[in-house]
Coordinates of N, CA and C in Angstrom, one line a residue:
M1 N 19.7 -31.7 40.7 CA 20.9 -32.1 40.0 C 20.5 -32.4 38.6
L2 N 21.2 -31.9 37.7 CA 21.0 -32.1 36.2 C 21.6 -33.3 35.7
I3 N 20.9 -34.1 34.9 CA 21.4 -35.3 34.3 C 21.9 -34.9 32.9
Q4 N 23.1 -35.0 32.7 CA 23.6 -34.7 31.3 C 23.8 -35.9 30.5
P5 N 23.4 -35.9 29.2 CA 23.5 -37.1 28.4 C 25.0 -37.4 28.1
K6 N 25.2 -38.7 28.0 CA 26.5 -39.1 27.7 C 26.8 -39.0 26.2
I7 N 27.8 -38.2 25.9 CA 28.1 -38.0 24.5 C 29.3 -38.9 24.1
T8 N 29.1 -39.8 23.3 CA 30.2 -40.7 22.9 C 30.8 -40.2 21.5
L9 N 31.8 -40.9 21.1 CA 32.4 -40.6 19.9 C 31.5 -40.8 18.7
K10 N 30.6 -41.9 18.8 CA 29.7 -42.2 17.8 C 28.7 -41.1 17.6
T11 N 28.1 -40.5 18.7 CA 27.1 -39.5 18.6 C 27.8 -38.2 18.1
K12 N 29.0 -37.9 18.4 CA 29.7 -36.7 17.9 C 29.8 -36.8 16.4
K13 N 30.2 -38.0 15.9 CA 30.4 -38.2 14.5 C 29.1 -38.0 13.7
S14 N 28.0 -38.6 14.3 CA 26.7 -38.5 13.7 C 26.2 -37.0 13.6
I15 N 26.4 -36.3 14.7 CA 26.0 -34.9 14.7 C 26.8 -34.1 13.7
Q16 N 28.1 -34.4 13.7 CA 29.0 -33.7 12.7 C 28.6 -34.0 11.3
G17 N 28.1 -35.3 11.1 CA 27.7 -35.7 9.7 C 26.4 -35.0 9.3
I18 N 25.5 -34.8 10.3 CA 24.3 -34.0 10.0 C 24.6 -32.6 9.6
F19 N 25.4 -31.9 10.4 CA 25.8 -30.6 10.0 C 26.6 -30.5 8.7
A20 N 27.4 -31.5 8.5 CA 28.2 -31.5 7.2 C 27.2 -31.6 6.0
S21 N 26.2 -32.5 6.1 CA 25.3 -32.6 5.0 C 24.4 -31.4 4.8
C22 N 24.0 -30.7 5.9 CA 23.3 -29.5 5.8 C 24.1 -28.4 5.2
Q23 N 25.4 -28.4 5.6 CA 26.3 -27.3 5.0 C 26.5 -27.6 3.5
D24 N 26.6 -28.9 3.2 CA 26.8 -29.2 1.7 C 25.5 -28.8 1.0
Y25 N 24.3 -29.0 1.6 CA 23.1 -28.7 0.9 C 22.9 -27.2 0.7
F26 N 23.3 -26.4 1.8 CA 23.1 -25.0 1.8 C 24.1 -24.3 0.8
N27 N 25.2 -25.0 0.5 CA 26.1 -24.5 -0.5 C 25.9 -25.1 -1.9
S28 N 24.8 -25.9 -2.1 CA 24.6 -26.5 -3.3 C 24.0 -25.5 -4.4
L29 N 24.2 -25.9 -5.6 CA 23.7 -25.1 -6.7 C 22.1 -25.0 -6.7
L30 N 21.5 -26.1 -6.3 CA 20.0 -26.2 -6.3 C 19.5 -25.2 -5.3
F31 N 20.1 -25.2 -4.1 CA 19.6 -24.3 -3.0 C 19.8 -22.9 -3.4
R32 N 20.9 -22.5 -4.0 CA 21.1 -21.1 -4.4 C 20.2 -20.7 -5.6
Y33 N 19.9 -21.7 -6.5 CA 19.0 -21.4 -7.6 C 17.6 -21.1 -7.1
L34 N 17.1 -22.0 -6.2 CA 15.8 -21.8 -5.7 C 15.6 -20.5 -4.9
L35 N 16.6 -20.2 -4.1 CA 16.6 -18.9 -3.4 C 16.7 -17.7 -4.3
S36 N 17.5 -17.8 -5.3 CA 17.6 -16.7 -6.3 C 16.3 -16.4 -7.0
T37 N 15.6 -17.5 -7.4 CA 14.3 -17.3 -8.0 C 13.2 -16.9 -7.1
F38 N 13.4 -17.1 -5.8 CA 12.4 -16.7 -4.8 C 12.5 -15.3 -4.4
W39 N 13.7 -14.6 -4.4 CA 13.8 -13.3 -3.8 C 13.0 -12.2 -4.6
Q40 N 13.1 -12.3 -5.9 CA 12.4 -11.2 -6.7 C 10.9 -11.2 -6.5
P41 N 10.2 -12.3 -6.6 CA 8.7 -12.3 -6.2 C 8.5 -11.9 -4.8
F42 N 9.4 -12.3 -3.9 CA 9.2 -12.0 -2.5 C 9.2 -10.5 -2.2
I43 N 10.3 -9.9 -2.8 CA 10.4 -8.4 -2.6 C 9.3 -7.7 -3.3
L44 N 8.9 -8.1 -4.5 CA 7.8 -7.5 -5.2 C 6.5 -7.6 -4.4
S45 N 6.2 -8.8 -4.0 CA 4.9 -8.9 -3.2 C 5.0 -8.2 -1.9
F46 N 6.1 -8.2 -1.2 CA 6.3 -7.5 0.0 C 6.0 -6.0 -0.2
S47 N 6.6 -5.4 -1.2 CA 6.4 -4.0 -1.4 C 5.0 -3.7 -1.9
L48 N 4.4 -4.6 -2.6 CA 3.0 -4.4 -3.0 C 2.0 -4.4 -1.8
F49 N 2.2 -5.4 -0.9 CA 1.3 -5.5 0.2 C 1.6 -4.4 1.2
L50 N 2.8 -3.9 1.3 CA 3.2 -2.8 2.2 C 2.5 -1.5 1.7
A51 N 2.6 -1.3 0.4 CA 2.0 -0.1 -0.2 C 0.5 -0.1 -0.1
L52 N -0.1 -1.3 -0.3 CA -1.6 -1.4 -0.1 C -2.0 -1.2 1.3
S53 N -1.3 -1.8 2.2 CA -1.7 -1.6 3.6 C -1.5 -0.2 4.2
I54 N -0.4 0.4 3.7 CA -0.2 1.8 4.2 C -1.3 2.7 3.5
S55 N -1.5 2.5 2.3 CA -2.4 3.5 1.6 C -3.9 3.2 2.0
L56 N -4.3 2.0 2.3 CA -5.7 1.8 2.6 C -6.0 1.9 4.1
S57 N -5.2 1.3 4.9 CA -5.6 1.4 6.4 C -4.9 2.5 7.1
T58 N -3.6 2.6 7.0 CA -2.9 3.6 7.8 C -3.1 5.0 7.2
G59 N -3.1 5.1 5.9 CA -3.3 6.4 5.3 C -4.7 7.0 5.6
Y60 N -5.7 6.1 5.6 CA -7.1 6.5 6.0 C -7.1 7.0 7.4
K61 N -6.5 6.2 8.3 CA -6.5 6.6 9.7 C -5.8 7.9 10.0
L62 N -4.7 8.1 9.2 CA -3.9 9.4 9.4 C -4.7 10.6 8.9
I63 N -5.4 10.5 7.8 CA -6.2 11.6 7.3 C -7.4 11.9 8.2
F64 N -8.0 10.8 8.8 CA -9.1 10.9 9.7 C -8.7 11.7 11.0
E65 N -7.5 11.3 11.5 CA -7.0 11.9 12.7 C -6.6 13.4 12.5
I66 N -6.1 13.7 11.3 CA -5.7 15.1 11.0 C -7.0 16.0 10.9
T67 N -8.0 15.5 10.2 CA -9.2 16.3 10.0 C -10.0 16.3 11.3
K68 N -9.9 15.3 12.1 CA -10.6 15.3 13.4 C -10.0 16.3 14.4
S69 N -8.7 16.4 14.4 CA -8.1 17.3 15.4 C -8.0 18.7 14.9
G70 N -8.2 18.9 13.6 CA -8.2 20.3 13.1 C -6.8 20.9 12.9
M71 N -5.8 20.2 13.0 CA -4.4 20.7 12.9 C -4.0 20.7 11.4
S72 N -3.0 21.5 11.1 CA -2.6 21.6 9.7 C -1.8 20.3 9.3
F73 N -1.8 20.0 8.0 CA -1.1 18.8 7.5 C 0.4 19.1 7.5
N74 N 1.1 18.2 8.2 CA 2.6 18.3 8.3 C 3.2 17.0 7.6
I75 N 4.0 17.2 6.6 CA 4.5 16.1 5.9 C 5.5 15.3 6.8
W76 N 6.3 15.9 7.5 CA 7.3 15.2 8.4 C 6.5 14.4 9.5
L77 N 5.5 14.9 10.0 CA 4.7 14.2 11.0 C 4.0 13.0 10.4
A78 N 3.5 13.2 9.2 CA 2.8 12.1 8.5 C 3.8 10.9 8.1
L79 N 5.0 11.3 7.7 CA 6.0 10.3 7.4 C 6.5 9.5 8.6
Q80 N 6.6 10.3 9.7 CA 7.0 9.6 11.0 C 5.9 8.6 11.4
Y81 N 4.7 9.0 11.3 CA 3.5 8.1 11.6 C 3.5 6.9 10.8
L82 N 3.7 7.1 9.5 CA 3.7 5.9 8.6 C 4.9 5.0 8.8
I83 N 6.1 5.5 9.1 CA 7.2 4.7 9.3 C 7.1 3.9 10.7
L84 N 6.5 4.6 11.6 CA 6.3 3.9 12.9 C 5.2 2.8 12.9
K85 N 4.3 2.9 11.9 CA 3.3 1.8 11.7 C 3.8 0.6 11.0
I86 N 4.9 0.7 10.3 CA 5.4 -0.4 9.5 C 5.7 -1.7 10.3
P87 N 6.3 -1.6 11.5 CA 6.5 -2.9 12.3 C 5.3 -3.6 12.7
A88 N 4.2 -2.8 12.9 CA 2.9 -3.5 13.3 C 2.3 -4.1 12.0
L89 N 2.6 -3.6 10.9 CA 2.1 -4.2 9.6 C 2.8 -5.4 9.2
L90 N 4.1 -5.5 9.6 CA 5.0 -6.6 9.1 C 4.4 -8.0 9.6
V91 N 3.7 -8.0 10.7 CA 3.1 -9.2 11.1 C 2.1 -9.8 10.1
Y92 N 1.4 -8.9 9.4 CA 0.4 -9.3 8.4 C 1.0 -9.4 7.0
I93 N 2.0 -8.6 6.7 CA 2.5 -8.5 5.4 C 3.5 -9.7 5.1
L94 N 4.4 -10.0 6.0 CA 5.4 -11.0 5.7 C 4.8 -12.4 5.4
P95 N 3.8 -12.9 6.1 CA 3.3 -14.2 5.7 C 2.6 -14.2 4.4
L96 N 1.9 -13.1 4.1 CA 1.2 -13.0 2.8 C 2.1 -13.0 1.7
S97 N 3.2 -12.2 1.8 CA 4.2 -12.1 0.7 C 4.9 -13.4 0.6
L98 N 5.2 -14.1 1.7 CA 5.9 -15.4 1.6 C 5.0 -16.4 0.9
L99 N 3.7 -16.4 1.2 CA 2.8 -17.3 0.5 C 2.7 -17.0 -1.0
L100 N 2.5 -15.7 -1.3 CA 2.3 -15.4 -2.7 C 3.6 -15.7 -3.5
S101 N 4.8 -15.3 -3.0 CA 6.0 -15.6 -3.7 C 6.3 -17.1 -3.9
T102 N 5.9 -17.9 -2.8 CA 6.1 -19.3 -3.0 C 5.2 -19.9 -4.1
M103 N 4.0 -19.4 -4.1 CA 3.1 -19.9 -5.2 C 3.6 -19.5 -6.6
L104 N 4.1 -18.3 -6.7 CA 4.6 -17.8 -8.0 C 5.8 -18.6 -8.4
V105 N 6.7 -18.8 -7.5 CA 8.0 -19.5 -7.8 C 7.7 -21.0 -8.3
Y106 N 6.9 -21.7 -7.5 CA 6.6 -23.1 -7.8 C 5.7 -23.2 -9.0
N107 N 4.9 -22.2 -9.3 CA 4.1 -22.2 -10.5 C 5.0 -22.0 -11.7
R108 N 6.0 -21.1 -11.6 CA 6.9 -20.9 -12.7 C 7.8 -22.1 -13.0
L109 N 8.2 -22.8 -11.9 CA 9.0 -24.0 -12.0 C 8.2 -25.1 -12.7
N110 N 6.9 -25.2 -12.3 CA 6.0 -26.2 -12.9 C 5.7 -25.9 -14.4
A111 N 5.5 -24.6 -14.7 CA 5.2 -24.2 -16.1 C 6.4 -24.5 -17.0
N112 N 7.6 -24.4 -16.5 CA 8.8 -24.6 -17.3 C 9.3 -26.1 -17.2
N113 N 8.5 -26.9 -16.5 CA 8.8 -28.4 -16.3 C 10.1 -28.6 -15.6
E114 N 10.5 -27.6 -14.8 CA 11.8 -27.8 -14.0 C 11.6 -28.7 -12.9
I115 N 10.4 -28.8 -12.3 CA 10.2 -29.7 -11.2 C 10.2 -31.2 -11.7
V116 N 9.7 -31.4 -12.9 CA 9.7 -32.7 -13.5 C 11.2 -33.1 -13.8
A117 N 11.9 -32.2 -14.3 CA 13.3 -32.5 -14.6 C 14.1 -32.8 -13.3
M118 N 13.9 -32.0 -12.3 CA 14.6 -32.3 -11.0 C 14.2 -33.6 -10.4
Q119 N 12.9 -33.9 -10.5 CA 12.5 -35.2 -10.0 C 13.0 -36.4 -10.8
S120 N 13.2 -36.2 -12.1 CA 13.7 -37.2 -12.9 C 15.2 -37.4 -12.6
L121 N 15.9 -36.4 -12.1 CA 17.3 -36.6 -11.6 C 17.4 -37.2 -10.3
G122 N 16.2 -37.5 -9.7 CA 16.2 -38.2 -8.4 C 16.2 -37.2 -7.2
I123 N 15.9 -36.0 -7.4 CA 15.8 -35.0 -6.3 C 14.4 -35.1 -5.7
N124 N 14.3 -35.3 -4.4 CA 13.0 -35.4 -3.7 C 12.3 -34.1 -3.7
F125 N 11.0 -34.1 -3.7 CA 10.2 -32.9 -3.7 C 10.4 -32.1 -2.3
V126 N 10.7 -32.9 -1.3 CA 10.9 -32.2 0.0 C 12.2 -31.4 0.0
R127 N 13.2 -31.9 -0.8 CA 14.4 -31.2 -0.9 C 14.2 -29.9 -1.7
L128 N 13.2 -29.9 -2.6 CA 12.9 -28.7 -3.4 C 12.2 -27.7 -2.4
L129 N 11.5 -28.1 -1.4 CA 10.9 -27.2 -0.5 C 11.8 -26.7 0.6
C130 N 12.9 -27.3 0.8 CA 13.8 -26.8 1.9 C 14.3 -25.4 1.8
P131 N 14.6 -24.8 0.7 CA 15.0 -23.4 0.7 C 13.8 -22.5 1.1
I132 N 12.6 -22.8 0.7 CA 11.5 -22.0 1.0 C 11.2 -22.1 2.5
L133 N 11.3 -23.4 3.0 CA 11.1 -23.6 4.5 C 12.2 -22.9 5.3
F134 N 13.4 -22.8 4.8 CA 14.5 -22.0 5.4 C 14.1 -20.5 5.5
V135 N 13.7 -20.0 4.4 CA 13.2 -18.6 4.4 C 12.0 -18.4 5.3
A136 N 11.1 -19.3 5.3 CA 9.9 -19.2 6.2 C 10.3 -19.2 7.6
L137 N 11.4 -20.0 8.0 CA 11.9 -20.0 9.4 C 12.5 -18.7 9.7
I138 N 13.2 -18.1 8.8 CA 13.8 -16.8 9.1 C 12.7 -15.7 9.2
V139 N 11.7 -15.8 8.3 CA 10.6 -14.8 8.4 C 9.8 -14.9 9.7
S140 N 9.6 -16.2 10.1 CA 8.8 -16.3 11.4 C 9.6 -15.9 12.6
I141 N 10.9 -16.0 12.5 CA 11.7 -15.4 13.6 C 11.7 -13.9 13.6
I142 N 11.7 -13.3 12.4 CA 11.7 -11.8 12.3 C 10.3 -11.3 12.7
A143 N 9.3 -11.9 12.2 CA 7.9 -11.4 12.6 C 7.5 -11.9 13.9

């Protein structure tokens, strides 16, 4: 027999309050600003790490297998092989690009004294980390 917790009106209101505050924060200008500054370095570092990993590891293995088997080089077969290797590489690429883009974004915010300005307005540093933690949660679910 399952024991279900008793949900009262007070707990319903507190749960609704938590979701309302999260919804207000996700719609805030600060959240959108931090995410908008985060996407460009993330996509750039993701494409850089993807190109490096394909060219160094997968490209080398592809050339080795083609020369070992003695078959002629087929562009379509090589592209299929490279595209099918991308999901296995995402496990390594996504955390690295997330780390690099986070360092770049917060370094730029620090260089422009935006973190100091936000903290002088009373914004907690943990609140500045929330958009990146949100993206990290999505990336960890994908990877």
